[in-house]
mmCIF file with all atom_site columns, C-alpha atoms in Angstrom:
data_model
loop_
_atom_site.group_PDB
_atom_site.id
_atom_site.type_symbol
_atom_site.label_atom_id
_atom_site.label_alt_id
_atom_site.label_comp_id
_atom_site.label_asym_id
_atom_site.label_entity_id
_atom_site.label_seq_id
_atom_site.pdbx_PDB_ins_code
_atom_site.Cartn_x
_atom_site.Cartn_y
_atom_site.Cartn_z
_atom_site.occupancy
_atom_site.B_iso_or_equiv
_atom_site.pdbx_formal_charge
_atom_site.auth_seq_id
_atom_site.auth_comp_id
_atom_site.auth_asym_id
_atom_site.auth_atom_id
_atom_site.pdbx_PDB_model_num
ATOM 1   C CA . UNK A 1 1   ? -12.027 29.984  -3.859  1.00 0.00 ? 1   UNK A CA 1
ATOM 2   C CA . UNK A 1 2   ? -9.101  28.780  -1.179  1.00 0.00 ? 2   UNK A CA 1
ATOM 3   C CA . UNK A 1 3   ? -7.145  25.817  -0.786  1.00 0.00 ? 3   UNK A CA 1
ATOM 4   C CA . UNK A 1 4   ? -6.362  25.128  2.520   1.00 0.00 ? 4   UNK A CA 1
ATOM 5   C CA . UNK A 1 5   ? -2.544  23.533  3.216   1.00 0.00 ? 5   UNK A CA 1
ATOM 6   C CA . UNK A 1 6   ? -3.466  21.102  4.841   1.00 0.00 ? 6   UNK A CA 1
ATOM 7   C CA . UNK A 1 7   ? -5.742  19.624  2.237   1.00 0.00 ? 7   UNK A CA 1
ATOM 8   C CA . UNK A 1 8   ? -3.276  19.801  -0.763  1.00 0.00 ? 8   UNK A CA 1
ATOM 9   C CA . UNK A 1 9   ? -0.613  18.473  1.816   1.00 0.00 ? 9   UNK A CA 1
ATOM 10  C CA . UNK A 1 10  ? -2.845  15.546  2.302   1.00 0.00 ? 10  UNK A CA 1
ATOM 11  C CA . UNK A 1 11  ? -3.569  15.591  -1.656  1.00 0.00 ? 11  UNK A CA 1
ATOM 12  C CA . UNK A 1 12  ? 0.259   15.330  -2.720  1.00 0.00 ? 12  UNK A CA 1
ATOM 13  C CA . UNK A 1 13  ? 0.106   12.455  -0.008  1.00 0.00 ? 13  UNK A CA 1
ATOM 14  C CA . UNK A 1 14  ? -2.486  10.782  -1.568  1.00 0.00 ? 14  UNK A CA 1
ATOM 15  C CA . UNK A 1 15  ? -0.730  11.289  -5.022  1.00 0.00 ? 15  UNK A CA 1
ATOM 16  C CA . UNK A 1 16  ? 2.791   10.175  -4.073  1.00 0.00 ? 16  UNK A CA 1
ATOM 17  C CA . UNK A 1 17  ? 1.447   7.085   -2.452  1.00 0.00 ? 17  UNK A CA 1
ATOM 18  C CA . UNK A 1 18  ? -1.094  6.115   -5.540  1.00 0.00 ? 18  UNK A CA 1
ATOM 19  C CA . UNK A 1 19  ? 2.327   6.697   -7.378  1.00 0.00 ? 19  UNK A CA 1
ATOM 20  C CA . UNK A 1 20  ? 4.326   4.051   -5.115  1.00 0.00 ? 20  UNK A CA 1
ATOM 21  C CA . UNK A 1 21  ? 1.949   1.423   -5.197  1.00 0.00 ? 21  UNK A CA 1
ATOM 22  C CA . UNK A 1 22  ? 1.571   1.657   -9.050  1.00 0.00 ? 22  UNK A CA 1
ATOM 23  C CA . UNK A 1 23  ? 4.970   1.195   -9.179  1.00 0.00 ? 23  UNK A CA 1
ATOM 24  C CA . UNK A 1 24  ? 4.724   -1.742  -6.521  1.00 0.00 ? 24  UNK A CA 1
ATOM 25  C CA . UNK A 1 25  ? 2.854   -3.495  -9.348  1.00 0.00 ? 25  UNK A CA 1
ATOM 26  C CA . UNK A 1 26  ? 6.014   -3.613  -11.113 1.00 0.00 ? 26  UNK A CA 1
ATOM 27  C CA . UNK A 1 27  ? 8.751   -3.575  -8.795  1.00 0.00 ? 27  UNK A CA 1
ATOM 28  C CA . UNK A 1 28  ? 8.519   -6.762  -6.122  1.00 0.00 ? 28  UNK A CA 1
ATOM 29  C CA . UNK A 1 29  ? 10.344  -4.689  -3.691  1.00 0.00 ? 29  UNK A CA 1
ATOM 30  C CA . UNK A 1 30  ? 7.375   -2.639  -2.758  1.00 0.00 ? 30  UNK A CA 1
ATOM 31  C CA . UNK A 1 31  ? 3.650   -3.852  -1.822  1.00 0.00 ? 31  UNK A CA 1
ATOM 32  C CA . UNK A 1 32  ? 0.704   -2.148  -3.488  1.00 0.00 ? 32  UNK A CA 1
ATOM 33  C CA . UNK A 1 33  ? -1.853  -2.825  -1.022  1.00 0.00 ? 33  UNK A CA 1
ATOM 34  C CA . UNK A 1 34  ? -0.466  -1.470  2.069   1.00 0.00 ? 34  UNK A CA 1
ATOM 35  C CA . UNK A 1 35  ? 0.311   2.221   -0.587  1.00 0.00 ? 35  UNK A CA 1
ATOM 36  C CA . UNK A 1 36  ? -3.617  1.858   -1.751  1.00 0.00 ? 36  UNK A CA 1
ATOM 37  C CA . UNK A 1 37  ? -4.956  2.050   1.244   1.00 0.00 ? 37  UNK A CA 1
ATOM 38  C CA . UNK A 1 38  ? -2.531  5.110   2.499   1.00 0.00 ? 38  UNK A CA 1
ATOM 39  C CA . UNK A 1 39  ? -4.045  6.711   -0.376  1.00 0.00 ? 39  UNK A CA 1
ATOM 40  C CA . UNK A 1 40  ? -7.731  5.936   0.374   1.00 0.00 ? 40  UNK A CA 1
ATOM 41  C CA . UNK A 1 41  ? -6.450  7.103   3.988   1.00 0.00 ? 41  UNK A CA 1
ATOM 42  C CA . UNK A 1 42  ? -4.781  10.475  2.327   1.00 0.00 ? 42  UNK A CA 1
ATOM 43  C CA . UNK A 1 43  ? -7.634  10.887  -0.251  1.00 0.00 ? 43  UNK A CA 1
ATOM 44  C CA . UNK A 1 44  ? -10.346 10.955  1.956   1.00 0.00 ? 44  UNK A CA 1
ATOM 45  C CA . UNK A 1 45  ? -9.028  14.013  3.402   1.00 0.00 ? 45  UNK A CA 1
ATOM 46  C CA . UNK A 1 46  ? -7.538  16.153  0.500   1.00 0.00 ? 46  UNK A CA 1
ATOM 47  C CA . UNK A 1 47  ? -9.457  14.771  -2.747  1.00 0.00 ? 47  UNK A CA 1
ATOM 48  C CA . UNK A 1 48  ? -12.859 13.669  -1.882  1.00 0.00 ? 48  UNK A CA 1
ATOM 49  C CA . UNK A 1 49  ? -13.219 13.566  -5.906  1.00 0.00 ? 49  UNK A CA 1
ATOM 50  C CA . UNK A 1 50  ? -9.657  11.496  -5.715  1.00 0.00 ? 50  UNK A CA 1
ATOM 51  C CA . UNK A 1 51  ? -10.929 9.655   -2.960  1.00 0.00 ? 51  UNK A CA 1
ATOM 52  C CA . UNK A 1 52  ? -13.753 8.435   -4.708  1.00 0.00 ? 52  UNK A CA 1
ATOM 53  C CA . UNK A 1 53  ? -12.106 7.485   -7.407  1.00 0.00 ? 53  UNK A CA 1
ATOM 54  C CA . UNK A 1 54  ? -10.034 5.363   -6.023  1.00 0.00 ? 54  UNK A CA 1
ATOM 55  C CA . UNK A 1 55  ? -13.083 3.563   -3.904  1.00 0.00 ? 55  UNK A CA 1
ATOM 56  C CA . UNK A 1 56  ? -14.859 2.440   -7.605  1.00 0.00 ? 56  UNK A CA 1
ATOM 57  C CA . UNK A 1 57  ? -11.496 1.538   -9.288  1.00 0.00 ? 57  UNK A CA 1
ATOM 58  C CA . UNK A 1 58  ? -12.056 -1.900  -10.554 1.00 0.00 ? 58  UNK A CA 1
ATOM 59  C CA . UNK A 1 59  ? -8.456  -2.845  -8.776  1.00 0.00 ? 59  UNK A CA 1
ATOM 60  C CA . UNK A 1 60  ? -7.909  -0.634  -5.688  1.00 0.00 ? 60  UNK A CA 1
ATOM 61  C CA . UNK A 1 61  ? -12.187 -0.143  -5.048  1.00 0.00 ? 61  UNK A CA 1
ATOM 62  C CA . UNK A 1 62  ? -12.828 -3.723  -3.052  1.00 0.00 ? 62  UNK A CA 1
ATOM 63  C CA . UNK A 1 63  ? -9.242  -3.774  -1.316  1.00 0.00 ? 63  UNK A CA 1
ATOM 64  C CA . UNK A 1 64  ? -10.112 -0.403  0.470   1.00 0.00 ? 64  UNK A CA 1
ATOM 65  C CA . UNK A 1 65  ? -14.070 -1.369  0.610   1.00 0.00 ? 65  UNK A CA 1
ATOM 66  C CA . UNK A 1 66  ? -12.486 -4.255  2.581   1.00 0.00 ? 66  UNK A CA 1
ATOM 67  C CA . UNK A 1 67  ? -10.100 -2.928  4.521   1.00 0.00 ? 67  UNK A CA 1
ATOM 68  C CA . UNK A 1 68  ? -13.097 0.124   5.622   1.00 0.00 ? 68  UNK A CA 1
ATOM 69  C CA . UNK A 1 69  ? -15.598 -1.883  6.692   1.00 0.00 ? 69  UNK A CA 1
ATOM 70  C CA . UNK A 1 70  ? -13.669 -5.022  7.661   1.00 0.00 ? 70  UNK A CA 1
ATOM 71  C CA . UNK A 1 71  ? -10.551 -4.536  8.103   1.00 0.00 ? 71  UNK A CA 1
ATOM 72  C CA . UNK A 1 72  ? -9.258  -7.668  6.429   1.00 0.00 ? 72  UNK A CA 1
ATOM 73  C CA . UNK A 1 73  ? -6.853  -8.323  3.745   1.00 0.00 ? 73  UNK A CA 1
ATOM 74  C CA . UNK A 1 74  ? -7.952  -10.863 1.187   1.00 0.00 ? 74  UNK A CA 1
ATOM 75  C CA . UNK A 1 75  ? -5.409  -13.844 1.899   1.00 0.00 ? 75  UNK A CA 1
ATOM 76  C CA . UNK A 1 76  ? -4.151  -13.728 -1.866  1.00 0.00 ? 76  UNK A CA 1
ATOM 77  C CA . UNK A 1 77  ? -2.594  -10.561 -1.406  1.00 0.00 ? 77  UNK A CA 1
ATOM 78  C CA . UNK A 1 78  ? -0.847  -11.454 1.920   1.00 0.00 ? 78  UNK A CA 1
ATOM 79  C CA . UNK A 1 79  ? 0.527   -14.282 -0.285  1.00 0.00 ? 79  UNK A CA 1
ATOM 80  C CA . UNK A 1 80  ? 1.554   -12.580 -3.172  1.00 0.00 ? 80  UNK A CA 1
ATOM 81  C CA . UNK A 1 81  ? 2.983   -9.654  -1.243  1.00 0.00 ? 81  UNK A CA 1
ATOM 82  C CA . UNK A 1 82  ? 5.217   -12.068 1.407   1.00 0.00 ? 82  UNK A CA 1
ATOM 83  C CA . UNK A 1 83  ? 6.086   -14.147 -1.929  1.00 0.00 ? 83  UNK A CA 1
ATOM 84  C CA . UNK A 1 84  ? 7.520   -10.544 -3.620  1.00 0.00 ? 84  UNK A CA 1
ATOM 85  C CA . UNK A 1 85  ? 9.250   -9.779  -0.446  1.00 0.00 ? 85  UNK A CA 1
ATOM 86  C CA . UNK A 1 86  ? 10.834  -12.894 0.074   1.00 0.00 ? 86  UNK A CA 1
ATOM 87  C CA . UNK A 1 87  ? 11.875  -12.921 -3.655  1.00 0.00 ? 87  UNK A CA 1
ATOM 88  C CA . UNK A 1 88  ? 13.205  -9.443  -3.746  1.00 0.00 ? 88  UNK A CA 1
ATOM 89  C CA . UNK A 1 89  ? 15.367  -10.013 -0.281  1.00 0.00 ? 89  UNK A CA 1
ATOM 90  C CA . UNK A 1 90  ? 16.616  -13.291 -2.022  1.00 0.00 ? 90  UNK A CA 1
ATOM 91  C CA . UNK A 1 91  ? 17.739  -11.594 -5.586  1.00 0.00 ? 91  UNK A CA 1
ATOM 92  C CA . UNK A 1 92  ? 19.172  -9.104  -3.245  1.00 0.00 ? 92  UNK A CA 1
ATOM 93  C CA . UNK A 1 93  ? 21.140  -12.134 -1.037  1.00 0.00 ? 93  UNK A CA 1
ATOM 94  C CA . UNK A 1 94  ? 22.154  -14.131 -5.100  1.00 0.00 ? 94  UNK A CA 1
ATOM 95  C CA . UNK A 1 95  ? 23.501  -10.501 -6.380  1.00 0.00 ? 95  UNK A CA 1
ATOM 96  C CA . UNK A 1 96  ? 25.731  -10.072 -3.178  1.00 0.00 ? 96  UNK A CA 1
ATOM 97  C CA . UNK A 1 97  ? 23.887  -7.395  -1.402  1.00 0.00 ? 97  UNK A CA 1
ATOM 98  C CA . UNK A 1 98  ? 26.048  -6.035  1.381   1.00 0.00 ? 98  UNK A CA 1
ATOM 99  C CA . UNK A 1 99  ? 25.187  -7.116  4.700   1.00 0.00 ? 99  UNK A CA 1
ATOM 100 C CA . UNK A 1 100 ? 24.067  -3.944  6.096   1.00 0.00 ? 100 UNK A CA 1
ATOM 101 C CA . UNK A 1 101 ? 21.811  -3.867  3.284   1.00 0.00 ? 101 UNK A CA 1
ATOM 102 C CA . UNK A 1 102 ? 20.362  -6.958  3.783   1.00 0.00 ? 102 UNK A CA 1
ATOM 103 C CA . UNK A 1 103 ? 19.764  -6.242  7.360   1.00 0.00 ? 103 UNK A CA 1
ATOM 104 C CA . UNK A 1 104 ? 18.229  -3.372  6.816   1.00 0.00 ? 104 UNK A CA 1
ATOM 105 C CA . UNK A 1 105 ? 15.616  -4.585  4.232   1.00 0.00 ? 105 UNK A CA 1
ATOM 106 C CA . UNK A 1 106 ? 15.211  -7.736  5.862   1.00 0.00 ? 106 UNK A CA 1
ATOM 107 C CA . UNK A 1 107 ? 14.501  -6.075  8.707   1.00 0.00 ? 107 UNK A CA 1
ATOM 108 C CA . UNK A 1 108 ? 11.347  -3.668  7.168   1.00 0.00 ? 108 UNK A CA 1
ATOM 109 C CA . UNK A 1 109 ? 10.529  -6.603  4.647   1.00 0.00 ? 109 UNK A CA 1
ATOM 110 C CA . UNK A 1 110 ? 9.681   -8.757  7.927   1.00 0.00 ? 110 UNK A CA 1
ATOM 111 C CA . UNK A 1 111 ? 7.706   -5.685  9.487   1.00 0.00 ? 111 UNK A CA 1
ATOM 112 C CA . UNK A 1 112 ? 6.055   -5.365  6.536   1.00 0.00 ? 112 UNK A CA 1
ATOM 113 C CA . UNK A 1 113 ? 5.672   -9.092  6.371   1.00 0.00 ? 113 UNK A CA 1
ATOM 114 C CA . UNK A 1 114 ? 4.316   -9.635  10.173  1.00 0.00 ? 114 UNK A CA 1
ATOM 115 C CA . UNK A 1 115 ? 1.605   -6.418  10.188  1.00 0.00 ? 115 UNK A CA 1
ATOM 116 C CA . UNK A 1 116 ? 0.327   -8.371  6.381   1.00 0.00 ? 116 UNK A CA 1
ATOM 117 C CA . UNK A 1 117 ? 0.622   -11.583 8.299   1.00 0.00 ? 117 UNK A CA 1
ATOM 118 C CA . UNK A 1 118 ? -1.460  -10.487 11.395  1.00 0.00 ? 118 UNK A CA 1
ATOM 119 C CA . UNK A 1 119 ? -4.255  -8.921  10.214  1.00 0.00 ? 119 UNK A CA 1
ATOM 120 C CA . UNK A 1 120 ? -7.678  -10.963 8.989   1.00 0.00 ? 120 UNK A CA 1
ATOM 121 C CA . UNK A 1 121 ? -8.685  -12.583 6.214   1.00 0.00 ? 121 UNK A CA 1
ATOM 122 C CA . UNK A 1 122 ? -11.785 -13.873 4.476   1.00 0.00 ? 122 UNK A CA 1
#
């Protein structure tokens, strides 16, 4: 029995963004939904066993159920996830951040921010 690359590329893909949005949960800095769904995304095509996995979790299951058939984010999460961002940039501003720094995350926080911001909700 063969692995083909491309399907344990997309596995460790799958793995390392599972990984990131667990620790999203923790760290403000980083959203969890946007990393769930890249690993639904990289799941479905290296780990149908990891991608269905992920589609019954009690957490991650109806966030990627909704974002498949819908393509909506529930309007809690876009709350919670600008709140975190807007929280983490502002520890980041009290702690004396350098400005670069704060360019730079303000920058991908309000990228980040907008696509949340501009996609549906129920």
């Amino acid at each position: 029995m063969t692995v083909r690359p491309g399907k344990t590329g997309f596995r460790v893909l799958a793995y390392i963004s599972i990984g990131l949005a667990a620790i999203g949960v923790v760290l403000p800095l980083l959203p969890t939904t946007p990393f769930v769904l890249l690993a639904a995304f990289f799941a479905s095509k290296g780990s149908p066993a990891f991608a269905s996995w992920l589609e019954e979790h009690p957490s991650f299951g109806p966030a990627i159920r909704d974002w498949r058939r819908n393509r909506v984010i529930p309007l809690r999460a876009k709350v919670l996830a600008c709140g975190m961002m807007a929280l983490s940039w502002g520890i980041l501003f009290a702690m004396g951040a350098a400005t670069v720094v704060l360019a730079i995350s303000g920058t991908f926080l309000a990228g980040v921010a907008s696509y949340l911001l501009t996609r549906p909700s129920y």
